[in-house]
Short mmCIF file of C-alpha atoms in Angstrom, two decimals:
data_model
loop_
_atom_site.label_atom_id
_atom_site.label_comp_id
_atom_site.label_asym_id
_atom_site.label_seq_id
_atom_site.Cartn_x
_atom_site.Cartn_y
_atom_site.Cartn_z
CA MET A 269 27.48 -90.67 -116.18
CA ARG A 270 29.62 -88.13 -114.40
CA LYS A 271 33.42 -87.92 -114.56
CA HIS A 272 35.49 -86.05 -111.96
CA HIS A 273 39.17 -85.34 -111.56
CA LEU A 274 38.72 -84.75 -107.84
CA LEU A 275 35.87 -84.06 -105.48
CA THR A 276 34.33 -80.66 -106.26
CA GLY A 277 31.25 -78.56 -105.55
CA TYR A 278 31.05 -79.10 -101.78
CA ARG A 279 31.55 -75.86 -99.91
CA ASN A 280 32.91 -77.39 -96.67
CA TRP A 281 35.96 -78.63 -98.58
CA ASP A 282 37.28 -75.12 -99.18
CA PHE A 283 39.86 -75.55 -96.43
CA PHE A 284 41.66 -78.18 -98.51
CA LYS A 285 41.38 -76.24 -101.76
CA ASN A 286 43.89 -73.67 -100.51
CA PRO A 287 47.43 -75.09 -100.07
CA HIS A 288 48.37 -71.97 -98.09
CA ALA A 289 46.20 -73.24 -95.25
CA PHE A 290 48.76 -75.95 -94.65
CA LEU A 291 51.58 -73.40 -94.65
CA VAL A 292 49.77 -71.38 -91.98
CA VAL A 293 49.45 -74.50 -89.81
CA LEU A 294 53.08 -75.37 -90.54
CA LEU A 295 54.34 -72.01 -89.30
CA CYS A 296 52.05 -71.83 -86.28
CA GLY A 297 51.99 -75.48 -85.26
CA TRP A 298 55.23 -75.56 -83.33
CA SER A 299 54.17 -72.67 -81.10
CA MET A 300 50.61 -73.93 -80.47
CA THR A 301 50.32 -77.27 -78.69
CA SER A 302 46.71 -77.19 -77.58
CA PHE A 303 44.77 -76.10 -80.68
CA ALA A 304 44.44 -79.66 -82.08
CA ASN A 305 41.28 -81.34 -80.73
CA ILE A 306 42.06 -84.99 -81.45
CA ALA A 307 39.03 -87.08 -80.51
CA LEU A 308 39.35 -90.86 -80.37
CA GLU A 309 35.73 -91.82 -81.10
CA SER A 310 34.13 -95.13 -81.93
CA ASP A 311 32.91 -93.78 -85.28
CA GLU A 312 36.16 -94.60 -87.07
CA PRO A 313 36.49 -94.89 -90.86
CA TYR A 314 35.78 -98.32 -92.27
CA LYS A 315 39.08 -99.88 -93.26
CA ILE A 316 38.85 -102.30 -96.17
CA ASP A 317 40.79 -105.42 -95.18
CA ALA A 318 41.64 -108.74 -96.81
CA GLY A 319 38.59 -110.56 -98.09
CA ASP A 320 36.65 -107.35 -98.81
CA TYR A 321 37.85 -107.16 -102.40
CA LEU A 322 39.29 -109.15 -105.30
CA TYR A 323 42.02 -108.12 -107.72
CA PHE A 324 43.70 -109.10 -110.99
CA PHE A 325 46.51 -107.70 -113.18
CA ASP A 326 45.61 -106.33 -116.62
CA GLU A 327 48.16 -108.07 -118.81
CA SER A 328 46.73 -106.50 -121.97
CA LEU A 329 47.02 -102.93 -120.58
CA LYS A 330 43.84 -102.10 -122.56
CA LEU A 331 40.86 -103.10 -120.42
CA GLY A 332 38.33 -100.40 -119.55
CA ALA A 333 35.82 -100.26 -116.72
CA GLU A 334 32.87 -101.29 -118.90
CA GLU A 335 34.76 -104.26 -120.32
CA VAL A 336 35.95 -105.38 -116.88
CA HIS A 337 32.43 -105.14 -115.49
CA HIS A 338 30.74 -107.06 -118.32
CA ASN A 339 33.39 -109.80 -118.21
CA ARG A 340 33.69 -109.91 -114.40
CA ALA A 341 32.52 -113.53 -114.24
CA ALA A 342 35.22 -114.71 -116.63
CA ILE A 343 38.07 -112.71 -115.11
CA PRO A 344 40.41 -114.76 -112.85
CA TRP A 345 39.96 -112.63 -109.73
CA VAL A 346 42.34 -113.28 -106.83
CA SER A 347 41.42 -112.84 -103.17
CA TYR A 348 44.07 -110.84 -101.33
CA THR A 349 44.99 -112.20 -97.90
CA GLY A 350 47.47 -109.66 -96.53
CA GLY A 351 45.46 -106.78 -95.02
CA ASP A 352 46.43 -103.53 -96.76
CA LEU A 353 47.09 -104.10 -100.45
CA SER A 354 50.88 -104.31 -100.86
CA LEU A 355 52.24 -106.06 -103.96
CA GLY A 356 55.62 -104.41 -104.48
CA TYR A 357 56.64 -103.30 -107.99
CA HIS A 358 54.58 -104.29 -111.03
CA ASP A 359 54.59 -102.90 -114.54
CA LYS A 360 50.96 -103.91 -115.17
CA PRO A 361 47.82 -102.07 -113.99
CA ILE A 362 45.82 -103.74 -111.25
CA TRP A 363 42.01 -103.84 -110.97
CA LEU A 364 40.17 -104.13 -107.66
CA LYS A 365 36.51 -105.11 -107.27
CA VAL A 366 34.79 -103.89 -104.10
CA PRO A 367 31.03 -104.31 -103.45
CA ILE A 368 29.53 -101.72 -101.05
CA ARG A 369 26.00 -101.54 -99.63
CA ASN A 370 24.34 -98.85 -97.55
CA ALA A 371 22.78 -100.75 -94.67
CA THR A 372 21.35 -97.63 -93.02
CA GLN A 373 17.88 -96.12 -93.41
CA GLN A 374 19.03 -92.82 -94.82
CA VAL A 375 21.01 -91.44 -97.75
CA ARG A 376 24.68 -91.51 -96.80
CA GLU A 377 27.56 -89.62 -98.34
CA TRP A 378 30.85 -91.51 -98.25
CA VAL A 379 34.47 -90.80 -99.07
CA TRP A 380 36.98 -93.18 -100.56
CA LEU A 381 40.55 -92.61 -99.31
CA ILE A 382 43.62 -94.43 -100.61
CA ASP A 383 46.13 -93.45 -97.94
CA PHE A 384 49.39 -93.59 -99.90
CA TYR A 385 51.44 -90.67 -101.16
CA SER A 386 52.76 -92.02 -104.48
CA LEU A 387 50.28 -93.63 -106.84
CA ASP A 388 50.59 -92.45 -110.45
CA LYS A 389 47.04 -93.04 -111.68
CA VAL A 390 44.04 -94.18 -109.64
CA ASP A 391 40.69 -94.54 -111.44
CA ILE A 392 37.54 -95.32 -109.46
CA TYR A 393 34.36 -96.46 -111.24
CA GLN A 394 30.96 -96.88 -109.58
CA PHE A 395 28.37 -99.27 -111.03
CA SER A 396 24.87 -99.22 -109.54
CA HIS A 397 21.34 -100.25 -110.43
CA PRO A 398 19.62 -97.39 -112.29
CA ASN A 399 17.33 -95.42 -109.95
CA GLY A 400 17.98 -97.95 -107.22
CA GLU A 401 15.97 -100.67 -109.02
CA ASP A 402 17.68 -103.97 -108.14
CA LYS A 403 16.12 -105.83 -111.06
CA LYS A 404 17.88 -103.67 -113.62
CA PRO A 405 21.52 -104.42 -114.53
CA TYR A 406 24.39 -102.43 -113.15
CA GLN A 407 25.38 -99.30 -115.05
CA LEU A 408 28.38 -97.02 -114.79
CA ILE A 409 27.08 -93.94 -113.00
CA ASP A 410 30.24 -92.21 -111.78
CA SER A 411 34.03 -92.20 -112.09
CA TRP A 412 36.99 -90.36 -110.61
CA LEU A 413 40.43 -89.90 -112.20
CA LEU A 414 43.01 -89.47 -109.44
CA GLY A 415 46.74 -89.92 -108.84
CA ASP A 416 49.85 -87.77 -108.43
CA HIS A 417 50.58 -87.89 -112.19
CA ARG A 418 47.33 -86.02 -112.74
CA ILE A 419 48.17 -83.13 -110.42
CA GLY A 420 48.63 -79.98 -112.46
CA PRO A 421 47.25 -76.55 -113.24
CA ASP A 422 44.16 -78.08 -114.88
CA MET A 423 43.08 -79.66 -111.60
CA PRO A 424 40.49 -77.74 -109.51
CA TYR A 425 42.68 -78.19 -106.41
CA ARG A 426 45.05 -80.71 -104.93
CA PHE A 427 44.91 -83.11 -102.01
CA ARG A 428 47.62 -85.12 -100.30
CA HIS A 429 46.14 -88.58 -101.16
CA PRO A 430 43.68 -89.91 -103.76
CA TYR A 431 40.08 -89.63 -102.50
CA ALA A 432 36.58 -89.46 -103.95
CA LYS A 433 33.04 -88.79 -102.65
CA PHE A 434 29.95 -90.83 -103.50
CA GLN A 435 26.39 -91.26 -102.24
CA LEU A 436 24.25 -94.33 -101.61
CA ALA A 437 20.54 -94.44 -100.96
CA PRO A 438 19.17 -96.56 -98.10
CA GLY A 439 19.78 -100.21 -98.94
CA GLU A 440 21.49 -99.29 -102.21
CA GLU A 441 24.37 -101.49 -103.31
CA SER A 442 27.14 -100.42 -105.69
CA LEU A 443 29.98 -102.28 -107.29
CA PHE A 444 33.22 -100.31 -107.37
CA TYR A 445 36.17 -101.01 -109.65
CA VAL A 446 39.51 -99.40 -108.86
CA ARG A 447 42.25 -99.32 -111.48
CA ILE A 448 45.76 -98.51 -110.16
CA ASP A 449 48.58 -97.92 -112.62
CA THR A 450 51.83 -96.84 -110.97
CA GLN A 451 55.58 -97.19 -111.41
CA SER A 452 56.21 -96.85 -107.68
CA THR A 453 55.44 -99.36 -104.93
CA LEU A 454 51.97 -100.83 -105.31
CA TYR A 455 50.67 -100.13 -101.82
CA ALA A 456 47.05 -99.03 -101.42
CA PRO A 457 45.51 -98.95 -97.92
CA ILE A 458 41.85 -98.15 -98.62
CA SER A 459 39.32 -96.77 -96.15
CA ILE A 460 35.76 -95.49 -96.47
CA SER A 461 34.22 -92.96 -94.08
CA SER A 462 31.42 -90.44 -93.92
CA SER A 463 32.13 -86.98 -95.32
CA GLN A 464 31.83 -85.40 -91.88
CA ARG A 465 34.17 -87.92 -90.32
CA PHE A 466 36.62 -87.47 -93.17
CA LEU A 467 36.65 -83.71 -92.62
CA GLU A 468 37.21 -84.17 -88.90
CA ASN A 469 40.07 -86.62 -89.45
CA GLU A 470 41.76 -84.42 -92.02
CA SER A 471 41.45 -81.36 -89.77
CA GLN A 472 43.08 -83.31 -86.95
CA LEU A 473 45.78 -84.54 -89.32
CA GLN A 474 46.44 -80.95 -90.44
CA ALA A 475 47.07 -80.08 -86.79
CA ILE A 476 49.26 -83.13 -86.16
CA PHE A 477 51.39 -82.63 -89.26
CA GLY A 478 51.55 -78.88 -88.73
CA LEU A 479 52.83 -79.43 -85.20
CA PHE A 480 55.30 -82.06 -86.37
CA PHE A 481 56.77 -80.02 -89.21
CA GLY A 482 56.80 -76.96 -86.97
CA VAL A 483 58.92 -78.83 -84.41
CA MET A 484 61.29 -80.05 -87.11
CA ILE A 485 61.71 -76.54 -88.55
CA ALA A 486 62.26 -75.16 -85.05
CA MET A 487 65.03 -77.72 -84.47
CA ILE A 488 66.65 -76.81 -87.79
CA ILE A 489 66.66 -73.10 -86.92
CA TYR A 490 67.88 -73.72 -83.38
CA ASN A 491 70.81 -75.89 -84.42
CA LEU A 492 71.73 -73.47 -87.22
CA VAL A 493 71.98 -70.71 -84.61
CA VAL A 494 74.12 -72.95 -82.40
CA TYR A 495 76.38 -73.70 -85.37
CA ILE A 496 76.83 -69.99 -86.05
CA VAL A 497 77.77 -69.44 -82.39
CA VAL A 498 80.06 -72.42 -81.70
CA LYS A 499 81.39 -73.01 -85.26
CA ASP A 500 81.27 -76.80 -84.83
CA SER A 501 80.56 -78.63 -88.10
CA ILE A 502 78.62 -81.41 -86.31
CA TYR A 503 75.69 -78.99 -85.97
CA LEU A 504 75.68 -78.22 -89.68
CA ILE A 505 75.76 -81.97 -90.46
CA TYR A 506 72.92 -82.55 -88.01
CA VAL A 507 70.87 -79.72 -89.54
CA SER A 508 71.34 -81.32 -92.97
CA TYR A 509 70.18 -84.67 -91.57
CA VAL A 510 67.06 -83.16 -89.94
CA ALA A 511 66.28 -81.16 -93.09
CA SER A 512 66.53 -84.26 -95.31
CA THR A 513 64.37 -86.25 -92.87
CA THR A 514 61.79 -83.47 -92.82
CA PHE A 515 61.73 -83.30 -96.61
CA TYR A 516 61.35 -87.09 -96.91
CA LEU A 517 58.40 -87.10 -94.50
CA PHE A 518 56.98 -84.04 -96.24
CA ILE A 519 56.78 -86.20 -99.36
CA THR A 520 55.63 -89.48 -97.77
CA THR A 521 52.80 -87.82 -95.82
CA GLY A 522 51.48 -86.44 -99.11
CA TYR A 523 51.69 -82.78 -98.14
CA SER A 524 54.13 -82.09 -100.93
CA ASN A 525 51.13 -82.53 -103.25
CA LEU A 526 49.49 -79.59 -101.48
CA VAL A 527 52.38 -77.16 -101.53
CA VAL A 528 54.78 -78.13 -104.33
CA ASN A 529 54.06 -79.03 -107.93
CA PHE A 530 57.16 -80.88 -109.13
CA GLY A 531 55.91 -80.51 -112.67
CA HIS A 532 57.06 -83.87 -114.00
CA PRO A 533 56.04 -87.44 -113.14
CA TRP A 534 59.70 -88.57 -113.04
CA ILE A 535 60.44 -86.11 -110.23
CA THR A 536 57.32 -87.19 -108.36
CA ASP A 537 58.32 -90.86 -108.58
CA HIS A 538 62.00 -90.44 -107.70
CA MET A 539 61.94 -87.68 -105.10
CA ASN A 540 61.07 -89.95 -102.17
CA VAL A 541 63.85 -92.45 -103.02
CA LEU A 542 66.41 -89.68 -103.52
CA SER A 543 65.46 -87.97 -100.26
CA LEU A 544 65.58 -91.30 -98.37
CA CYS A 545 69.09 -92.11 -99.66
CA LEU A 546 70.24 -88.63 -98.72
CA CYS A 547 68.61 -88.91 -95.29
CA VAL A 548 70.33 -92.24 -94.47
CA ALA A 549 73.75 -91.05 -95.71
CA LEU A 550 73.54 -87.85 -93.64
CA GLY A 551 72.22 -89.85 -90.68
CA GLY A 552 75.31 -92.06 -90.80
CA TRP A 553 77.55 -89.01 -90.98
CA THR A 554 75.75 -87.50 -87.98
CA ALA A 555 76.18 -90.73 -85.99
CA ASP A 556 79.87 -90.93 -86.88
CA ARG A 557 80.55 -87.37 -85.69
CA PHE A 558 78.18 -87.56 -82.71
CA LEU A 559 79.87 -90.70 -81.33
CA SER A 560 83.40 -89.52 -82.29
CA LEU A 561 84.00 -92.93 -83.87
CA LYS A 562 87.19 -91.83 -85.63
CA SER A 563 88.92 -91.47 -82.27
CA GLU A 564 86.87 -94.01 -80.30
CA ASN A 565 86.86 -96.99 -82.71
CA ILE A 566 88.40 -96.76 -86.16
CA VAL A 567 86.70 -100.00 -87.33
CA HIS A 568 83.25 -98.63 -86.55
CA HIS A 569 84.25 -95.38 -88.24
CA ARG A 570 85.17 -97.26 -91.43
CA ILE A 571 81.87 -99.19 -91.40
CA ILE A 572 79.83 -95.98 -91.13
CA GLN A 573 81.90 -94.47 -93.94
CA PHE A 574 81.10 -97.51 -96.10
CA PHE A 575 77.35 -97.02 -95.50
CA MET A 576 77.67 -93.33 -96.37
CA VAL A 577 79.39 -94.12 -99.67
CA TYR A 578 76.93 -96.96 -100.39
CA PHE A 579 73.82 -94.79 -100.00
CA SER A 580 75.48 -92.00 -101.95
CA CYS A 581 75.93 -94.48 -104.78
CA LEU A 582 72.26 -95.49 -104.48
CA PHE A 583 71.38 -91.80 -104.75
CA VAL A 584 73.25 -91.62 -108.07
CA MET A 585 71.77 -94.95 -109.18
CA ALA A 586 68.24 -93.63 -108.58
CA LEU A 587 68.94 -90.82 -111.05
CA PHE A 588 69.81 -93.14 -113.92
CA ALA A 589 68.73 -96.74 -113.22
CA PRO A 590 65.13 -98.03 -113.12
CA LEU A 591 63.51 -97.21 -109.81
CA GLU A 592 62.68 -100.83 -108.94
CA ILE A 593 66.37 -101.79 -109.15
CA THR A 594 67.36 -99.02 -106.75
CA ILE A 595 64.58 -100.03 -104.34
CA SER A 596 65.72 -103.67 -104.42
CA PHE A 597 69.13 -102.54 -103.11
CA LEU A 598 67.71 -99.90 -100.79
CA LYS A 599 65.31 -102.00 -98.69
CA PRO A 600 67.71 -104.60 -97.19
CA SER A 601 70.61 -102.17 -96.82
CA LEU A 602 68.36 -99.69 -95.00
CA ALA A 603 67.53 -102.24 -92.31
CA VAL A 604 71.17 -103.34 -91.96
CA SER A 605 72.55 -99.80 -91.74
CA CYS A 606 70.00 -98.59 -89.18
CA SER A 607 70.51 -101.70 -87.03
CA THR A 608 74.28 -101.23 -87.20
CA VAL A 609 74.13 -97.57 -86.16
CA ILE A 610 71.84 -98.40 -83.22
CA PHE A 611 74.16 -101.23 -82.17
CA PHE A 612 77.18 -98.92 -82.28
CA GLY A 613 75.34 -96.42 -80.09
CA PHE A 614 74.49 -98.95 -77.38
CA TYR A 615 77.94 -100.54 -77.62
CA HIS A 616 79.76 -97.28 -76.97
CA TRP A 617 77.26 -96.44 -74.23
CA TYR A 618 78.25 -99.73 -72.58
CA LYS A 619 81.89 -98.69 -72.96
CA GLY A 620 81.23 -95.51 -70.98
CA ASN A 621 80.84 -92.93 -73.78
CA ARG A 622 78.45 -90.29 -72.41
CA LEU A 623 77.63 -89.00 -75.89
CA ALA A 624 76.72 -92.56 -76.92
CA ARG A 625 74.27 -92.64 -74.00
CA ASP A 626 72.48 -89.54 -75.32
CA PHE A 627 72.57 -90.94 -78.87
CA SER A 628 71.07 -94.29 -77.83
CA VAL A 629 68.38 -92.72 -75.66
CA ALA A 630 67.36 -90.57 -78.65
CA TRP A 631 66.64 -93.74 -80.66
CA ILE A 632 64.30 -95.19 -78.01
CA PRO A 633 61.24 -93.10 -79.05
CA MET A 634 61.81 -94.09 -82.67
CA LEU A 635 62.05 -97.81 -81.83
CA ALA A 636 59.00 -97.59 -79.56
CA SER A 637 56.98 -95.85 -82.28
CA ILE A 638 57.86 -98.57 -84.79
CA VAL A 639 56.72 -101.27 -82.34
CA LEU A 640 53.44 -99.45 -81.64
CA HIS A 641 52.78 -98.95 -85.36
CA VAL A 642 53.39 -102.65 -86.06
CA LEU A 643 51.09 -103.65 -83.19
CA ALA A 644 48.38 -101.35 -84.55
CA THR A 645 48.83 -102.80 -88.04
CA LEU A 646 48.40 -106.30 -86.59
CA ASP A 647 45.19 -105.16 -84.78
CA VAL A 648 46.81 -105.69 -81.36
CA LEU A 649 46.29 -101.97 -80.71
CA PRO A 650 43.43 -99.87 -82.11
CA LEU A 651 44.31 -98.11 -85.35
CA ASN A 652 43.50 -94.43 -84.81
CA LEU A 653 45.07 -91.04 -85.51
CA ILE A 654 47.68 -91.56 -82.79
CA THR A 655 48.78 -95.10 -83.63
CA HIS A 656 48.58 -94.39 -87.38
CA ASN A 657 50.98 -91.42 -87.03
CA VAL A 658 52.99 -92.63 -84.04
CA GLN A 659 56.14 -92.84 -86.18
CA LEU A 660 56.04 -89.07 -86.62
CA ILE A 661 56.00 -88.78 -82.84
CA GLY A 662 59.05 -91.07 -82.73
CA VAL A 663 60.90 -88.98 -85.33
CA ALA A 664 60.11 -85.75 -83.46
CA GLY A 665 61.22 -87.34 -80.18
CA GLU A 666 64.47 -88.54 -81.73
CA THR A 667 65.14 -85.09 -83.20
CA LEU A 668 64.51 -83.33 -79.89
CA LEU A 669 66.65 -85.77 -77.89
CA LEU A 670 69.51 -85.58 -80.40
CA SER A 671 69.39 -81.78 -80.14
CA ILE A 672 69.55 -82.10 -76.35
CA GLY A 673 72.44 -84.55 -76.75
CA LEU A 674 74.29 -82.04 -78.92
CA ALA A 675 73.70 -79.41 -76.22
CA HIS A 676 75.18 -81.85 -73.70
CA ARG A 677 78.08 -82.30 -76.09
CA ILE A 678 78.95 -78.62 -75.62
CA GLY A 679 79.00 -79.17 -71.85
CA TYR A 680 81.07 -82.33 -72.19
CA GLU A 681 83.59 -80.57 -74.41
CA ARG A 682 83.79 -77.67 -71.96
CA GLU A 683 84.44 -80.12 -69.12
CA ALA A 684 87.09 -81.84 -71.24
CA ARG A 685 88.78 -78.50 -71.95
CA GLU A 686 88.69 -77.64 -68.24
CA MET A 687 90.22 -81.02 -67.37
CA VAL A 688 92.98 -80.43 -69.94
CA GLN A 689 93.65 -77.00 -68.46
CA ILE A 690 93.76 -78.44 -64.94
CA LYS A 691 96.20 -81.12 -66.06
CA LEU A 692 98.35 -78.48 -67.77
CA ILE A 693 98.37 -76.40 -64.60
CA GLU A 694 99.29 -79.44 -62.52
CA LYS A 695 102.03 -80.32 -65.00
CA GLU A 696 103.40 -76.79 -64.92
CA PHE A 697 103.34 -76.88 -61.10
CA GLU A 698 105.22 -80.20 -61.09
CA ILE A 699 107.76 -78.81 -63.55
CA ARG A 700 108.19 -75.69 -61.39
CA GLN A 701 108.68 -77.80 -58.27
CA THR A 702 111.18 -80.01 -60.08
CA ASN A 703 113.09 -76.96 -61.30
CA GLU A 704 113.13 -75.53 -57.78
CA ARG A 705 114.42 -78.80 -56.37
CA ASN A 706 117.09 -78.99 -59.06
CA GLU A 707 118.08 -75.39 -58.36
CA ALA A 708 118.33 -76.12 -54.64
CA LYS A 709 120.48 -79.16 -55.37
CA ARG A 710 122.67 -77.12 -57.68
CA ILE A 711 123.16 -74.44 -55.03
CA ALA A 712 123.86 -77.10 -52.40
CA MET A 713 126.42 -78.75 -54.69
CA GLU A 714 128.09 -75.41 -55.37
CA GLU A 715 128.26 -74.66 -51.66
CA ALA A 716 129.60 -78.16 -51.00
CA SER A 717 132.22 -77.64 -53.72
CA LYS A 718 133.25 -74.34 -52.17
CA ALA A 719 133.40 -75.91 -48.71
CA ARG A 720 135.48 -78.77 -50.09
CA THR A 721 137.85 -76.33 -51.75
CA GLN A 722 138.17 -74.34 -48.55
CA PHE A 723 138.67 -77.53 -46.59
CA PHE A 724 141.49 -78.76 -48.79
CA ALA A 725 143.05 -75.29 -48.75
CA SER A 726 143.05 -75.32 -44.96
CA MET A 727 144.22 -78.94 -44.88
CA SER A 728 147.27 -78.06 -46.98
CA HIS A 729 148.20 -75.56 -44.30
CA GLU A 730 147.49 -78.12 -41.57
CA PHE A 731 149.74 -80.68 -43.28
CA ARG A 732 152.54 -78.13 -43.60
CA THR A 733 152.72 -77.55 -39.81
CA PRO A 734 153.40 -81.15 -38.67
CA LEU A 735 155.68 -81.79 -41.64
CA THR A 736 157.76 -78.75 -40.72
CA ALA A 737 157.88 -79.96 -37.13
CA ILE A 738 158.96 -83.45 -38.21
CA MET A 739 161.71 -82.06 -40.42
CA GLY A 740 162.96 -79.63 -37.71
CA HIS A 741 163.00 -82.19 -34.91
CA THR A 742 164.69 -84.67 -37.24
CA ASP A 743 167.51 -82.21 -37.94
CA LEU A 744 167.92 -81.42 -34.25
CA ALA A 745 167.82 -85.05 -33.21
CA ASP A 746 170.51 -85.87 -35.78
CA SER A 747 172.90 -83.26 -34.28
CA ASP A 748 175.93 -84.56 -32.27
CA MET A 749 175.87 -81.54 -30.01
CA ILE A 750 172.75 -82.44 -28.05
CA THR A 751 172.36 -84.71 -25.11
CA SER A 752 170.58 -88.00 -25.14
CA ALA A 753 167.69 -86.58 -23.14
CA LYS A 754 167.24 -83.77 -25.62
CA ARG A 755 167.39 -86.20 -28.57
CA SER A 756 164.70 -88.32 -26.95
CA GLU A 757 162.54 -85.22 -26.58
CA HIS A 758 162.97 -84.42 -30.26
CA ILE A 759 162.09 -88.00 -31.23
CA ARG A 760 158.86 -87.80 -29.16
CA ALA A 761 158.03 -84.53 -30.91
CA ILE A 762 158.53 -86.29 -34.25
CA GLY A 763 156.10 -89.02 -33.13
CA TYR A 764 153.54 -86.45 -32.00
CA SER A 765 153.77 -84.69 -35.36
CA ALA A 766 153.40 -87.99 -37.23
CA GLN A 767 150.29 -88.83 -35.20
CA HIS A 768 148.90 -85.37 -35.95
CA MET A 769 149.44 -85.94 -39.69
CA LEU A 770 147.71 -89.30 -39.39
CA GLN A 771 144.78 -87.59 -37.73
CA LEU A 772 144.65 -85.03 -40.54
CA ILE A 773 144.63 -87.83 -43.11
CA ASN A 774 141.80 -89.51 -41.20
CA ASP A 775 139.91 -86.21 -41.23
CA VAL A 776 140.22 -86.06 -45.03
CA LEU A 777 138.91 -89.60 -45.28
CA ASP A 778 136.10 -88.75 -42.88
CA LEU A 779 134.99 -85.99 -45.26
CA GLY A 780 133.82 -88.65 -47.76
CA LYS A 781 131.92 -90.37 -44.96
CA ILE A 782 130.26 -87.08 -44.02
CA GLU A 783 129.10 -86.51 -47.63
CA ALA A 784 127.80 -90.09 -47.78
CA GLN A 785 126.11 -89.54 -44.41
CA LYS A 786 128.05 -92.45 -42.90
CA MET A 787 130.14 -90.54 -40.40
CA ASP A 788 129.86 -91.71 -36.79
CA VAL A 789 130.80 -89.14 -34.17
CA GLU A 790 132.28 -90.45 -30.91
CA ALA A 791 132.87 -88.58 -27.65
CA ILE A 792 136.05 -89.91 -25.92
CA PRO A 793 138.04 -88.47 -22.97
CA VAL A 794 141.48 -86.87 -23.62
CA GLU A 795 144.40 -85.74 -21.44
CA LEU A 796 144.84 -82.03 -21.68
CA THR A 797 148.56 -82.28 -20.77
CA ASP A 798 149.18 -84.63 -23.67
CA VAL A 799 147.44 -82.24 -26.02
CA THR A 800 149.51 -79.30 -24.76
CA GLU A 801 152.74 -81.27 -25.06
CA GLN A 802 151.89 -82.22 -28.62
CA LEU A 803 151.03 -78.61 -29.38
CA HIS A 804 154.34 -77.46 -27.80
CA GLY A 805 156.21 -79.97 -29.97
CA PHE A 806 154.58 -78.66 -33.15
CA ILE A 807 155.01 -74.99 -32.42
CA SER A 808 158.35 -74.85 -30.63
CA ILE A 809 160.38 -75.98 -33.62
CA LEU A 810 158.75 -73.33 -35.76
CA ALA A 811 159.45 -70.71 -33.10
CA GLU A 812 163.08 -71.67 -32.85
CA LYS A 813 163.54 -71.30 -36.63
CA LYS A 814 162.32 -67.75 -36.28
CA SER A 815 164.40 -67.14 -33.10
CA LEU A 816 161.24 -66.87 -31.02
CA TYR A 817 160.69 -68.08 -27.53
CA PHE A 818 157.72 -70.41 -27.05
CA ASN A 819 156.88 -72.29 -23.87
CA LEU A 820 153.77 -73.76 -22.20
#
């Protein structure tokens, strides 16, 4: 009976023995888009589905492989009916029983693969007939001790998921028992494939994951450079979000087992939950700043802030509380928060927010990848390398489109600044025109005031002339030394002077009409002799007072 920690002794597996190989792909993947030869062939790994195995929980925590095998008829095995084994959190080990037979005519080498990143301890035991003789009872001929709690310096090398290699002779049948003991989610999608096919798939996956992580790192570096140039904190927040997402996927894809040795099972168990809480909190912060919710809709801003605080509290809870309690809060709130953020994006897009349009479009690849992955899981679409990893394509698409949206944000802000400058210039022009109009009115009013002053000054002189004439003719007409004809002449002169004063008074009143633009000008005929007589009456009395001779 042989016992292995991991598969060893096969020279073609050297590529996976060196974790630096993944780092080389990681650094080169983003700049090389054609080196991955992904072939979608019909020779796909055999995926163990419902009905292919039985399971039961070891309540005693003490059963070994030999004991389980010898008492297999008395054990209350349960047939699983849900596809990939997914039973949530359990504190008891689970045993699986899987019969496998080589139906080919040649010796085949196979590889078990349990495609999940966080299983503490996975033990695989193979029972076969000795020397292929069916009449002899099953015996334990091989075992493998796997799991992320067993990764350490004593291991020959590390791999991203638990796997093991075994051989079957033509027609040989083996009974496999798998014991899984884990404190994380009990999820164990099992597949069996040939060694060659396994190598091909893993090489293709190295290329896919190298390209994906290369793109994510490129986006982090690019947005960091943009932040240094524009000094806008949204880019630093976005870089933190992309970095946390990259780290979370680095763990969930199992490649952290290749590159990083966390050194303690507690860190291995909790790192994915901690990184997920951090990713969601930073994602909400990015959405809040990207959509400018604080200025656009304060209610939506408060809701996003609540989610940020909530997932920050879950982050702290994961450090101290049992992991299953944190997960019980995390799962429903994760769906609610993501749905809410997507709704806010489409809502503000509907309201005309151009940044919300870019934000919502960025989520479309992610939503499409989730739908395709679900359809592949339900066997509506074929489950292959593309459909199995389509969510990584969605994440990369979202990251690229959000980066493009942030680049558009720079253009939108520049346009907004230009519009503000144009409005300021227009406002300054309006103020200048208003000031010029006010200045023109002020000058016009000053000129009108001067003209009015001059007018009244001249009118005082004009009033003095007829008044003097009236007073002089009155004195002369009152004299007893003049004839009746002469008195009558003086009385007419007094009448002419009075009419002239009346005309002057009318002229003063007409000034108000002129300023109110209500003055009507009439052209009427006059007798020149009457005008000269009136003028003679005004002037002659003044001439006589000065002993002057005046006659017309």
